[in-house]
Coordinates of C-alpha atoms and ligand atoms in Angstrom, one line a residue:
M11 CA -24.2 -86.8 -80.5
L12 CA -21.5 -84.7 -78.8
N13 CA -22.0 -83.6 -75.3
V14 CA -20.0 -80.4 -75.0
K15 CA -21.0 -76.8 -74.4
L16 CA -19.4 -73.5 -75.2
H17 CA -17.3 -72.6 -72.2
H18 CA -15.1 -69.7 -73.1
L19 CA -14.1 -67.5 -76.1
S20 CA -10.9 -65.8 -77.3
F21 CA -11.0 -62.8 -79.6
S22 CA -8.2 -60.9 -81.1
T23 CA -8.4 -57.2 -80.8
D24 CA -6.2 -54.1 -81.6
Q25 CA -7.7 -52.2 -78.6
R26 CA -7.4 -54.6 -75.8
D27 CA -7.9 -52.0 -73.0
Q28 CA -11.3 -50.8 -74.4
M29 CA -12.4 -54.4 -74.9
I30 CA -11.4 -55.3 -71.3
E31 CA -13.3 -52.3 -70.0
F32 CA -16.4 -53.3 -71.9
Y33 CA -16.4 -57.0 -70.9
R34 CA -15.6 -56.0 -67.3
D35 CA -18.1 -53.2 -66.8
Q36 CA -20.9 -54.2 -69.2
M37 CA -20.6 -58.0 -69.2
G38 CA -19.7 -58.2 -65.5
M39 CA -16.5 -60.2 -66.0
T40 CA -14.7 -58.8 -63.0
E41 CA -12.2 -61.5 -62.1
I42 CA -9.3 -60.6 -64.3
E43 CA -5.9 -62.3 -64.6
E44 CA -2.9 -61.9 -66.9
V45 CA -1.6 -65.0 -68.5
G46 CA 1.7 -64.7 -70.4
G47 CA 0.7 -61.2 -71.6
D48 CA -2.8 -62.2 -72.5
V49 CA -5.8 -61.2 -70.4
V50 CA -8.6 -63.5 -69.1
L51 CA -11.8 -62.1 -67.7
R52 CA -14.3 -64.2 -65.8
A53 CA -17.7 -64.2 -64.3
K54 CA -19.9 -67.2 -63.5
N55 CA -20.4 -69.2 -66.7
R56 CA -18.7 -66.7 -68.9
I57 CA -15.0 -66.3 -69.6
M58 CA -13.2 -64.2 -72.3
H59 CA -9.6 -64.4 -73.3
F60 CA -8.2 -61.4 -75.3
V61 CA -5.1 -61.6 -77.5
D62 CA -3.5 -58.8 -79.6
G63 CA -4.3 -59.0 -83.3
P64 CA -6.8 -57.9 -85.9
K65 CA -10.2 -57.1 -84.5
N66 CA -13.4 -59.0 -85.4
R67 CA -11.6 -62.3 -85.4
L68 CA -12.3 -65.4 -83.4
N69 CA -9.0 -66.6 -82.0
Y70 CA -10.6 -69.7 -80.6
A71 CA -13.9 -71.0 -79.2
A72 CA -13.5 -73.4 -76.3
Y73 CA -16.1 -76.2 -75.8
G74 CA -16.1 -78.1 -72.6
A75 CA -16.8 -81.7 -71.9
P76 CA -18.3 -82.6 -68.5
D77 CA -15.6 -85.1 -67.7
Q78 CA -12.4 -86.7 -68.9
N79 CA -14.2 -89.8 -70.4
V80 CA -16.3 -87.6 -72.7
L81 CA -13.2 -85.6 -73.8
D82 CA -11.2 -88.9 -74.4
E83 CA -14.0 -90.2 -76.6
L84 CA -14.2 -86.9 -78.5
R85 CA -10.4 -86.8 -79.1
Q86 CA -10.7 -90.4 -80.5
K87 CA -13.5 -89.4 -82.7
H88 CA -11.6 -86.4 -84.1
E89 CA -8.4 -88.5 -84.7
T90 CA -10.5 -91.2 -86.5
A91 CA -12.1 -88.5 -88.7
G92 CA -8.6 -87.4 -89.7
V93 CA -8.7 -84.0 -88.1
T94 CA -5.3 -82.5 -87.3
L95 CA -5.0 -82.0 -83.5
S96 CA -2.8 -79.2 -82.2
P97 CA -1.9 -78.0 -78.7
S98 CA -4.6 -76.0 -76.9
P99 CA -4.0 -72.2 -76.8
S100 CA -6.4 -71.9 -73.9
P101 CA -4.9 -70.9 -70.5
V102 CA -8.3 -71.9 -68.9
F103 CA -8.5 -75.6 -69.8
G104 CA -6.0 -78.1 -68.5
E105 CA -3.2 -79.9 -70.3
D106 CA -5.6 -82.5 -71.8
A107 CA -7.2 -79.9 -73.9
Y108 CA -6.5 -79.8 -77.7
A109 CA -7.3 -77.6 -80.6
I110 CA -8.5 -78.1 -84.2
T111 CA -8.6 -75.6 -87.0
D112 CA -11.6 -75.2 -89.4
P113 CA -11.3 -74.3 -93.1
D114 CA -11.4 -70.6 -92.3
G115 CA -8.6 -70.8 -89.8
N116 CA -10.8 -70.5 -86.7
Q117 CA -9.6 -72.7 -83.9
M118 CA -11.9 -74.8 -81.8
V119 CA -10.6 -76.0 -78.4
F120 CA -11.9 -79.0 -76.5
G121 CA -11.2 -79.6 -72.8
V122 CA -12.9 -80.5 -69.5
Y123 CA -14.8 -77.7 -67.9
S124 CA -15.2 -76.8 -64.3
E125 CA -17.9 -74.6 -63.0
M126 CA -17.1 -71.3 -61.3
A127 CA -18.4 -70.7 -57.9
D128 CA -21.5 -68.5 -57.6
D129 CA -20.8 -64.8 -57.8
Q130 CA -23.0 -61.7 -57.9
S131 CA -22.9 -61.2 -61.7
M132 CA -26.0 -61.0 -63.8
A133 CA -27.4 -64.2 -65.3
G134 CA -25.9 -64.9 -68.7
R135 CA -23.9 -68.0 -69.5
M136 CA -21.8 -68.0 -72.6
Q137 CA -24.0 -70.1 -75.0
H138 CA -23.1 -69.7 -78.6
V139 CA -20.7 -68.1 -81.0
V140 CA -21.2 -67.4 -84.7
V141 CA -18.7 -66.8 -87.5
A142 CA -19.2 -65.4 -91.0
S143 CA -17.7 -67.3 -93.9
T144 CA -17.4 -67.1 -97.7
Q145 CA -17.4 -70.9 -97.8
V146 CA -20.4 -71.9 -95.8
E147 CA -20.8 -75.4 -97.3
A148 CA -17.2 -76.3 -96.6
M149 CA -17.6 -75.1 -93.1
I150 CA -20.8 -77.1 -92.6
A151 CA -19.1 -80.3 -94.0
F152 CA -16.2 -79.8 -91.6
Y153 CA -18.3 -79.2 -88.5
S154 CA -20.9 -81.9 -89.2
D155 CA -18.8 -84.7 -90.7
K156 CA -15.5 -84.2 -88.8
V157 CA -16.1 -82.3 -85.6
G158 CA -19.5 -84.0 -84.9
F159 CA -21.8 -81.1 -84.5
A160 CA -25.4 -81.8 -85.5
V161 CA -27.1 -79.5 -88.1
T162 CA -30.3 -78.2 -86.4
D163 CA -31.5 -75.6 -88.9
I164 CA -30.4 -74.4 -92.4
V165 CA -31.5 -71.1 -94.0
R166 CA -31.4 -70.9 -97.8
K167 CA -32.1 -68.2 -100.4
D168 CA -34.5 -69.0 -103.3
D169 CA -31.6 -70.0 -105.4
G170 CA -30.5 -72.6 -102.9
V171 CA -27.5 -70.7 -101.5
I172 CA -27.1 -71.3 -97.8
T173 CA -27.0 -68.1 -95.7
S174 CA -27.1 -69.6 -92.2
C175 CA -26.5 -72.9 -90.6
F176 CA -27.2 -73.5 -86.9
M177 CA -25.4 -76.4 -85.3
R178 CA -25.7 -78.0 -81.9
S179 CA -23.2 -79.8 -79.6
N180 CA -25.8 -80.9 -76.9
N181 CA -29.5 -80.5 -76.6
E182 CA -29.6 -76.8 -77.1
H183 CA -30.7 -75.5 -80.6
H184 CA -27.2 -74.2 -81.4
S185 CA -23.9 -73.6 -79.7
F186 CA -22.3 -72.6 -83.0
A187 CA -23.5 -71.2 -86.3
V188 CA -22.0 -70.1 -89.6
F189 CA -23.5 -67.2 -91.6
L190 CA -22.7 -66.4 -95.2
G191 CA -20.6 -63.2 -95.3
E192 CA -18.2 -61.2 -97.5
T193 CA -15.2 -62.2 -95.5
A194 CA -14.3 -64.8 -92.8
K195 CA -14.8 -63.1 -89.5
L196 CA -16.4 -63.2 -86.1
D197 CA -20.1 -62.5 -86.2
H198 CA -21.4 -62.5 -82.7
N199 CA -21.2 -64.0 -79.2
C200 CA -24.3 -64.8 -77.1
Y201 CA -25.1 -65.1 -73.4
E202 CA -28.2 -67.1 -72.3
S203 CA -30.1 -65.6 -69.4
S204 CA -32.7 -67.3 -67.4
S205 CA -35.8 -65.4 -68.4
W206 CA -37.4 -62.5 -70.3
N207 CA -37.0 -60.4 -67.1
D208 CA -33.3 -60.9 -67.2
I209 CA -33.2 -59.3 -70.7
R210 CA -35.0 -56.3 -69.2
D211 CA -32.4 -56.1 -66.5
W212 CA -29.6 -56.3 -69.0
A213 CA -31.2 -53.6 -71.1
D214 CA -31.5 -51.3 -68.0
H215 CA -27.9 -52.2 -67.1
F216 CA -26.6 -51.2 -70.6
S217 CA -28.8 -48.1 -70.4
D218 CA -26.9 -46.9 -67.3
S219 CA -23.8 -46.5 -69.6
E220 CA -25.8 -45.2 -72.5
I221 CA -25.1 -48.3 -74.5
T222 CA -28.0 -48.7 -76.9
I223 CA -29.6 -51.9 -78.2
F224 CA -29.1 -51.9 -82.0
W225 CA -31.3 -55.0 -82.7
G226 CA -34.2 -56.3 -80.8
P227 CA -36.0 -57.0 -78.6
G228 CA -37.1 -59.8 -80.9
R229 CA -37.6 -63.5 -81.3
H230 CA -35.5 -65.5 -83.7
G231 CA -37.1 -68.1 -86.0
P232 CA -34.3 -70.8 -85.7
G233 CA -33.8 -71.3 -82.0
N234 CA -37.0 -69.5 -81.1
N235 CA -35.0 -67.4 -78.6
L236 CA -35.8 -63.9 -77.3
F237 CA -32.9 -61.5 -77.8
I238 CA -31.4 -58.1 -77.7
M239 CA -28.1 -57.1 -79.2
V240 CA -25.5 -54.4 -78.3
R241 CA -22.0 -53.9 -79.8
D242 CA -18.6 -54.2 -78.0
P243 CA -15.9 -51.6 -78.8
D244 CA -14.7 -53.6 -81.8
G245 CA -18.2 -53.6 -83.2
N246 CA -18.8 -57.3 -82.5
P247 CA -22.4 -57.9 -81.7
V248 CA -23.1 -59.2 -78.2
E249 CA -26.4 -61.0 -77.8
I250 CA -28.4 -61.5 -74.6
S251 CA -30.9 -64.4 -75.1
A252 CA -33.6 -66.3 -73.3
E253 CA -35.7 -69.3 -73.9
I254 CA -33.4 -70.9 -76.5
E255 CA -35.1 -74.1 -77.9
Q256 CA -34.3 -77.4 -76.4
V257 CA -33.9 -80.0 -79.2
P258 CA -34.4 -83.8 -79.0
E259 CA -31.4 -85.8 -80.1
D260 CA -33.2 -87.3 -83.2
R261 CA -34.6 -84.0 -84.4
E262 CA -34.4 -83.7 -88.2
T263 CA -32.7 -80.7 -89.8
G264 CA -35.1 -77.9 -90.3
N265 CA -35.2 -75.7 -93.4
W266 CA -36.0 -72.0 -93.4
E267 CA -36.4 -69.3 -96.1
H268 CA -33.9 -66.5 -96.1
N269 CA -36.1 -63.5 -95.2
P270 CA -36.3 -60.9 -92.5
R271 CA -39.1 -62.8 -90.6
T272 CA -36.9 -65.9 -90.2
L273 CA -34.3 -63.8 -88.3
N274 CA -36.9 -61.9 -86.3
Y275 CA -40.6 -62.8 -85.9
W276 CA -41.3 -59.6 -84.1
G277 CA -39.8 -57.0 -86.4
K278 CA -36.9 -56.2 -88.7
G279 CA -34.4 -58.9 -89.6
M280 CA -30.8 -58.0 -89.7
Q281 CA -29.7 -59.9 -92.9
R282 CA -26.0 -60.1 -93.4
V283 CA -26.5 -60.8 -97.1
E284 CA -29.5 -59.9 -99.3
Ligands
FE2_7 FE1 -27.1 -65.6 -81.9

């Protein structure tokens, strides 16, 4: 089992100023630095790196190991699995970090994380990222067989087509997921808060800027987490979550039916495909 967690994300965008404004003012990432023309925004436990390019694309997702030994073991595992390693594009991780590229061209970066000092930002640590793909099975094979993520839950249509696959890299239900979509793109990014009351506070906070919740409040089937979702200026869903399921290491993969209730016990599902 891997022992890494999602540490920071990089999206490409064709309206960087608007995205910076949203993630600064709405997501509270107020520590801002320019790195070689790119912009990195930070708050405690959430860091975002914007690069110029097409919107709705994951530039990379950076997963952090707690120490150098864990990272060294991971690198060895990836080399043994025949994964091509490339230099890390992250200005956040150190020189030991490296990148791999999945079948859709998304980059995953692995490095050693360091915690940021406490600040006054609202509770919400970067917890998972989801991409859409037209080749879900190839993506699952890559992430489970080569990268080493464990498959926690799979959602299938009646005809057996996989519509969602939730994968974990530590004991949390998922830190990464792939959804079936019409194109390869970024689906959403999620921040785990500490309680249901935090979700209330986030909703009030978004309300101050007249940003409306477009999905939720609800409770997901896979992951069992409470959630609300808003959209950033590029239209990427941003999820605030609480109570995500903790999963024992030997948990067998769960199977779910593709229906609205699977995505949301409390109300409407938001199915990406019918
Ligand atoms: Fe999510």
